[in-house]
Amino acid sequence: MRFIAARLHGYLDYLTVLIFLIAPSVLGFGGIAAQLSWLLAGVHLAMTLITRFPLGVFQRLAFSLHGWVERIVGPTLIAIAFLPAISAERTAFVFFAGMGLVIIAVGWLTDYAEAG
């Protein structure tokens, strides 16, 4: 059952950007884990801004393609959590693995066909 509409998905995307941006400070991890989190905030913001859905600004990327990118990103974040530089910091490990699971769940629940 896919009950997350495109508009709600957009709000969740912007929330995800904020989470990636503030996580290193709030959770207290640094180094490569913090840099990766900030990089992901920027990439996720860019993708959200260019997506063709109610909260996209530039409306270039099909929402369905946005969904395929997230289908790759979720499992990739879980894999990244196991990299030595990330897994060495427990909070970073839990953060990246958890975000991967959240992105997978949101992907399963989103109706990517809705916004075209």
PDB file of N, CA, C and O in Angstrom, residues 8-52:
ATOM      1  N   LEU A   8       3.627  15.162   0.447  1.00  0.00           N
ATOM      2  CA  LEU A   8       4.179  14.699   1.721  1.00  0.00           C
ATOM      3  C   LEU A   8       5.608  14.204   1.528  1.00  0.00           C
ATOM      4  O   LEU A   8       6.481  14.480   2.353  1.00  0.00           O
ATOM      5  N   HIS A   9       5.867  13.508   0.424  1.00  0.00           N
ATOM      6  CA  HIS A   9       7.222  13.043   0.150  1.00  0.00           C
ATOM      7  C   HIS A   9       8.179  14.232   0.045  1.00  0.00           C
ATOM      8  O   HIS A   9       9.302  14.173   0.543  1.00  0.00           O
ATOM      9  N   GLY A  10       7.727  15.308  -0.553  1.00  0.00           N
ATOM     10  CA  GLY A  10       8.554  16.505  -0.650  1.00  0.00           C
ATOM     11  C   GLY A  10       8.908  17.067   0.716  1.00  0.00           C
ATOM     12  O   GLY A  10      10.065  17.419   0.976  1.00  0.00           O
ATOM     13  N   TYR A  11       7.924  17.142   1.596  1.00  0.00           N
ATOM     14  CA  TYR A  11       8.208  17.606   2.962  1.00  0.00           C
ATOM     15  C   TYR A  11       9.217  16.682   3.640  1.00  0.00           C
ATOM     16  O   TYR A  11      10.138  17.145   4.325  1.00  0.00           O
ATOM     17  N   LEU A  12       9.050  15.370   3.445  1.00  0.00           N
ATOM     18  CA  LEU A  12       9.986  14.410   4.032  1.00  0.00           C
ATOM     19  C   LEU A  12      11.387  14.582   3.445  1.00  0.00           C
ATOM     20  O   LEU A  12      12.387  14.425   4.160  1.00  0.00           O
ATOM     21  N   ASP A  13      11.460  14.913   2.166  1.00  0.00           N
ATOM     22  CA  ASP A  13      12.765  15.148   1.539  1.00  0.00           C
ATOM     23  C   ASP A  13      13.472  16.351   2.166  1.00  0.00           C
ATOM     24  O   ASP A  13      14.662  16.287   2.481  1.00  0.00           O
ATOM     25  N   TYR A  14      12.747  17.440   2.344  1.00  0.00           N
ATOM     26  CA  TYR A  14      13.368  18.621   2.948  1.00  0.00           C
ATOM     27  C   TYR A  14      13.741  18.351   4.408  1.00  0.00           C
ATOM     28  O   TYR A  14      14.779  18.826   4.883  1.00  0.00           O
ATOM     29  N   LEU A  15      12.929  17.563   5.107  1.00  0.00           N
ATOM     30  CA  LEU A  15      13.277  17.162   6.467  1.00  0.00           C
ATOM     31  C   LEU A  15      14.548  16.311   6.468  1.00  0.00           C
ATOM     32  O   LEU A  15      15.423  16.476   7.328  1.00  0.00           O
ATOM     33  N   THR A  16      14.678  15.434   5.483  1.00  0.00           N
ATOM     34  CA  THR A  16      15.873  14.595   5.354  1.00  0.00           C
ATOM     35  C   THR A  16      17.112  15.460   5.156  1.00  0.00           C
ATOM     36  O   THR A  16      18.160  15.199   5.750  1.00  0.00           O
ATOM     37  N   VAL A  17      16.997  16.486   4.338  1.00  0.00           N
ATOM     38  CA  VAL A  17      18.123  17.416   4.125  1.00  0.00           C
ATOM     39  C   VAL A  17      18.527  18.037   5.463  1.00  0.00           C
ATOM     40  O   VAL A  17      19.712  18.066   5.816  1.00  0.00           O
ATOM     41  N   LEU A  18      17.558  18.502   6.213  1.00  0.00           N
ATOM     42  CA  LEU A  18      17.840  19.117   7.515  1.00  0.00           C
ATOM     43  C   LEU A  18      18.495  18.107   8.465  1.00  0.00           C
ATOM     44  O   LEU A  18      19.464  18.438   9.160  1.00  0.00           O
ATOM     45  N   ILE A  19      18.008  16.884   8.474  1.00  0.00           N
ATOM     46  CA  ILE A  19      18.575  15.853   9.351  1.00  0.00           C
ATOM     47  C   ILE A  19      20.026  15.580   8.985  1.00  0.00           C
ATOM     48  O   ILE A  19      20.893  15.524   9.863  1.00  0.00           O
ATOM     49  N   PHE A  20      20.307  15.395   7.690  1.00  0.00           N
ATOM     50  CA  PHE A  20      21.692  15.169   7.274  1.00  0.00           C
ATOM     51  C   PHE A  20      22.579  16.371   7.631  1.00  0.00           C
ATOM     52  O   PHE A  20      23.744  16.204   7.971  1.00  0.00           O
ATOM     53  N   LEU A  21      22.032  17.552   7.547  1.00  0.00           N
ATOM     54  CA  LEU A  21      22.802  18.760   7.832  1.00  0.00           C
ATOM     55  C   LEU A  21      23.159  18.896   9.313  1.00  0.00           C
ATOM     56  O   LEU A  21      24.293  19.236   9.657  1.00  0.00           O
ATOM     57  N   ILE A  22      22.215  18.609  10.190  1.00  0.00           N
ATOM     58  CA  ILE A  22      22.455  18.850  11.620  1.00  0.00           C
ATOM     59  C   ILE A  22      22.924  17.613  12.392  1.00  0.00           C
ATOM     60  O   ILE A  22      23.394  17.746  13.524  1.00  0.00           O
ATOM     61  N   ALA A  23      22.800  16.443  11.818  1.00  0.00           N
ATOM     62  CA  ALA A  23      23.134  15.202  12.537  1.00  0.00           C
ATOM     63  C   ALA A  23      24.536  15.198  13.152  1.00  0.00           C
ATOM     64  O   ALA A  23      24.683  14.810  14.313  1.00  0.00           O
ATOM     65  N   PRO A  24      25.570  15.611  12.415  1.00  0.00           N
ATOM     66  CA  PRO A  24      26.904  15.570  13.036  1.00  0.00           C
ATOM     67  C   PRO A  24      26.990  16.395  14.321  1.00  0.00           C
ATOM     68  O   PRO A  24      27.583  15.948  15.305  1.00  0.00           O
ATOM     69  N   SER A  25      26.379  17.562  14.333  1.00  0.00           N
ATOM     70  CA  SER A  25      26.416  18.414  15.531  1.00  0.00           C
ATOM     71  C   SER A  25      25.563  17.830  16.649  1.00  0.00           C
ATOM     72  O   SER A  25      25.985  17.780  17.802  1.00  0.00           O
ATOM     73  N   VAL A  26      24.374  17.400  16.310  1.00  0.00           N
ATOM     74  CA  VAL A  26      23.446  16.897  17.328  1.00  0.00           C
ATOM     75  C   VAL A  26      23.918  15.556  17.896  1.00  0.00           C
ATOM     76  O   VAL A  26      23.840  15.325  19.097  1.00  0.00           O
ATOM     77  N   LEU A  27      24.417  14.682  17.015  1.00  0.00           N
ATOM     78  CA  LEU A  27      24.819  13.342  17.451  1.00  0.00           C
ATOM     79  C   LEU A  27      26.289  13.261  17.848  1.00  0.00           C
ATOM     80  O   LEU A  27      26.727  12.250  18.389  1.00  0.00           O
ATOM     81  N   GLY A  28      27.044  14.292  17.525  1.00  0.00           N
ATOM     82  CA  GLY A  28      28.419  14.370  17.976  1.00  0.00           C
ATOM     83  C   GLY A  28      29.423  13.522  17.218  1.00  0.00           C
ATOM     84  O   GLY A  28      30.413  13.091  17.786  1.00  0.00           O
ATOM     85  N   PHE A  29      29.168  13.294  15.934  1.00  0.00           N
ATOM     86  CA  PHE A  29      30.198  12.595  15.165  1.00  0.00           C
ATOM     87  C   PHE A  29      30.862  13.569  14.201  1.00  0.00           C
ATOM     88  O   PHE A  29      30.287  14.552  13.793  1.00  0.00           O
ATOM     89  N   GLY A  30      32.122  13.290  13.888  1.00  0.00           N
ATOM     90  CA  GLY A  30      32.892  14.198  13.044  1.00  0.00           C
ATOM     91  C   GLY A  30      33.609  13.456  11.945  1.00  0.00           C
ATOM     92  O   GLY A  30      33.215  12.369  11.544  1.00  0.00           O
ATOM     93  N   GLY A  31      34.674  14.056  11.465  1.00  0.00           N
ATOM     94  CA  GLY A  31      35.503  13.439  10.444  1.00  0.00           C
ATOM     95  C   GLY A  31      34.758  13.140   9.165  1.00  0.00           C
ATOM     96  O   GLY A  31      33.897  13.898   8.725  1.00  0.00           O
ATOM     97  N   ILE A  32      35.116  12.018   8.581  1.00  0.00           N
ATOM     98  CA  ILE A  32      34.545  11.625   7.296  1.00  0.00           C
ATOM     99  C   ILE A  32      33.038  11.404   7.391  1.00  0.00           C
ATOM    100  O   ILE A  32      32.305  11.681   6.448  1.00  0.00           O
ATOM    101  N   ALA A  33      32.571  10.924   8.550  1.00  0.00           N
ATOM    102  CA  ALA A  33      31.135  10.697   8.726  1.00  0.00           C
ATOM    103  C   ALA A  33      30.375  12.018   8.648  1.00  0.00           C
ATOM    104  O   ALA A  33      29.326  12.103   7.999  1.00  0.00           O
ATOM    105  N   ALA A  34      30.896  13.058   9.283  1.00  0.00           N
ATOM    106  CA  ALA A  34      30.250  14.364   9.234  1.00  0.00           C
ATOM    107  C   ALA A  34      30.299  14.939   7.818  1.00  0.00           C
ATOM    108  O   ALA A  34      29.296  15.455   7.309  1.00  0.00           O
ATOM    109  N   GLN A  35      31.445  14.822   7.177  1.00  0.00           N
ATOM    110  CA  GLN A  35      31.573  15.335   5.807  1.00  0.00           C
ATOM    111  C   GLN A  35      30.603  14.630   4.859  1.00  0.00           C
ATOM    112  O   GLN A  35      29.987  15.272   4.008  1.00  0.00           O
ATOM    113  N   LEU A  36      30.474  13.325   5.021  1.00  0.00           N
ATOM    114  CA  LEU A  36      29.542  12.563   4.185  1.00  0.00           C
ATOM    115  C   LEU A  36      28.102  12.995   4.450  1.00  0.00           C
ATOM    116  O   LEU A  36      27.313  13.144   3.520  1.00  0.00           O
ATOM    117  N   SER A  37      27.774  13.219   5.702  1.00  0.00           N
ATOM    118  CA  SER A  37      26.426  13.664   6.046  1.00  0.00           C
ATOM    119  C   SER A  37      26.119  15.015   5.407  1.00  0.00           C
ATOM    120  O   SER A  37      25.039  15.215   4.839  1.00  0.00           O
ATOM    121  N   TRP A  38      27.068  15.929   5.475  1.00  0.00           N
ATOM    122  CA  TRP A  38      26.860  17.252   4.865  1.00  0.00           C
ATOM    123  C   TRP A  38      26.774  17.151   3.343  1.00  0.00           C
ATOM    124  O   TRP A  38      25.971  17.832   2.705  1.00  0.00           O
ATOM    125  N   LEU A  39      27.596  16.293   2.758  1.00  0.00           N
ATOM    126  CA  LEU A  39      27.537  16.083   1.309  1.00  0.00           C
ATOM    127  C   LEU A  39      26.172  15.529   0.906  1.00  0.00           C
ATOM    128  O   LEU A  39      25.561  15.989  -0.067  1.00  0.00           O
ATOM    129  N   LEU A  40      25.688  14.558   1.666  1.00  0.00           N
ATOM    130  CA  LEU A  40      24.379  13.977   1.367  1.00  0.00           C
ATOM    131  C   LEU A  40      23.257  14.998   1.531  1.00  0.00           C
ATOM    132  O   LEU A  40      22.278  14.965   0.781  1.00  0.00           O
ATOM    133  N   ALA A  41      23.404  15.915   2.482  1.00  0.00           N
ATOM    134  CA  ALA A  41      22.413  16.989   2.624  1.00  0.00           C
ATOM    135  C   ALA A  41      22.352  17.810   1.342  1.00  0.00           C
ATOM    136  O   ALA A  41      21.269  18.098   0.825  1.00  0.00           O
ATOM    137  N   GLY A  42      23.511  18.162   0.801  1.00  0.00           N
ATOM    138  CA  GLY A  42      23.557  18.946  -0.429  1.00  0.00           C
ATOM    139  C   GLY A  42      23.016  18.201  -1.630  1.00  0.00           C
ATOM    140  O   GLY A  42      22.237  18.758  -2.419  1.00  0.00           O
ATOM    141  N   VAL A  43      23.390  16.945  -1.767  1.00  0.00           N
ATOM    142  CA  VAL A  43      22.922  16.134  -2.897  1.00  0.00           C
ATOM    143  C   VAL A  43      21.411  15.934  -2.807  1.00  0.00           C
ATOM    144  O   VAL A  43      20.692  16.066  -3.808  1.00  0.00           O
ATOM    145  N   HIS A  44      20.928  15.634  -1.607  1.00  0.00           N
ATOM    146  CA  HIS A  44      19.484  15.411  -1.439  1.00  0.00           C
ATOM    147  C   HIS A  44      18.702  16.702  -1.696  1.00  0.00           C
ATOM    148  O   HIS A  44      17.634  16.667  -2.308  1.00  0.00           O
ATOM    149  N   LEU A  45      19.258  17.823  -1.263  1.00  0.00           N
ATOM    150  CA  LEU A  45      18.602  19.106  -1.538  1.00  0.00           C
ATOM    151  C   LEU A  45      18.544  19.362  -3.041  1.00  0.00           C
ATOM    152  O   LEU A  45      17.495  19.742  -3.578  1.00  0.00           O
ATOM    153  N   ALA A  46      19.655  19.157  -3.721  1.00  0.00           N
ATOM    154  CA  ALA A  46      19.682  19.389  -5.172  1.00  0.00           C
ATOM    155  C   ALA A  46      18.669  18.499  -5.884  1.00  0.00           C
ATOM    156  O   ALA A  46      17.929  18.977  -6.755  1.00  0.00           O
ATOM    157  N   MET A  47      18.627  17.229  -5.510  1.00  0.00           N
ATOM    158  CA  MET A  47      17.692  16.319  -6.173  1.00  0.00           C
ATOM    159  C   MET A  47      16.247  16.719  -5.890  1.00  0.00           C
ATOM    160  O   MET A  47      15.397  16.679  -6.778  1.00  0.00           O
ATOM    161  N   THR A  48      15.976  17.135  -4.672  1.00  0.00           N
ATOM    162  CA  THR A  48      14.614  17.544  -4.320  1.00  0.00           C
ATOM    163  C   THR A  48      14.220  18.807  -5.083  1.00  0.00           C
ATOM    164  O   THR A  48      13.101  18.902  -5.586  1.00  0.00           O
ATOM    165  N   LEU A  49      15.135  19.746  -5.181  1.00  0.00           N
ATOM    166  CA  LEU A  49      14.829  20.996  -5.886  1.00  0.00           C
ATOM    167  C   LEU A  49      14.539  20.780  -7.365  1.00  0.00           C
ATOM    168  O   LEU A  49      13.727  21.504  -7.952  1.00  0.00           O
ATOM    169  N   ILE A  50      15.173  19.786  -7.989  1.00  0.00           N
ATOM    170  CA  ILE A  50      14.975  19.581  -9.431  1.00  0.00           C
ATOM    171  C   ILE A  50      13.886  18.575  -9.752  1.00  0.00           C
ATOM    172  O   ILE A  50      13.571  18.354 -10.918  1.00  0.00           O
ATOM    173  N   THR A  51      13.275  17.960  -8.739  1.00  0.00           N
ATOM    174  CA  THR A  51      12.256  16.947  -8.987  1.00  0.00           C
ATOM    175  C   THR A  51      10.934  17.581  -9.406  1.00  0.00           C
ATOM    176  O   THR A  51      10.512  18.597  -8.859  1.00  0.00           O
ATOM    177  N   ARG A  52      10.280  16.930 -10.361  1.00  0.00           N
ATOM    178  CA  ARG A  52       8.977  17.377 -10.860  1.00  0.00           C
ATOM    179  C   ARG A  52       7.886  16.812  -9.948  1.00  0.00           C
ATOM    180  O   ARG A  52       7.329  15.742 -10.202  1.00  0.00           O
TER     181      ARG A  52
END
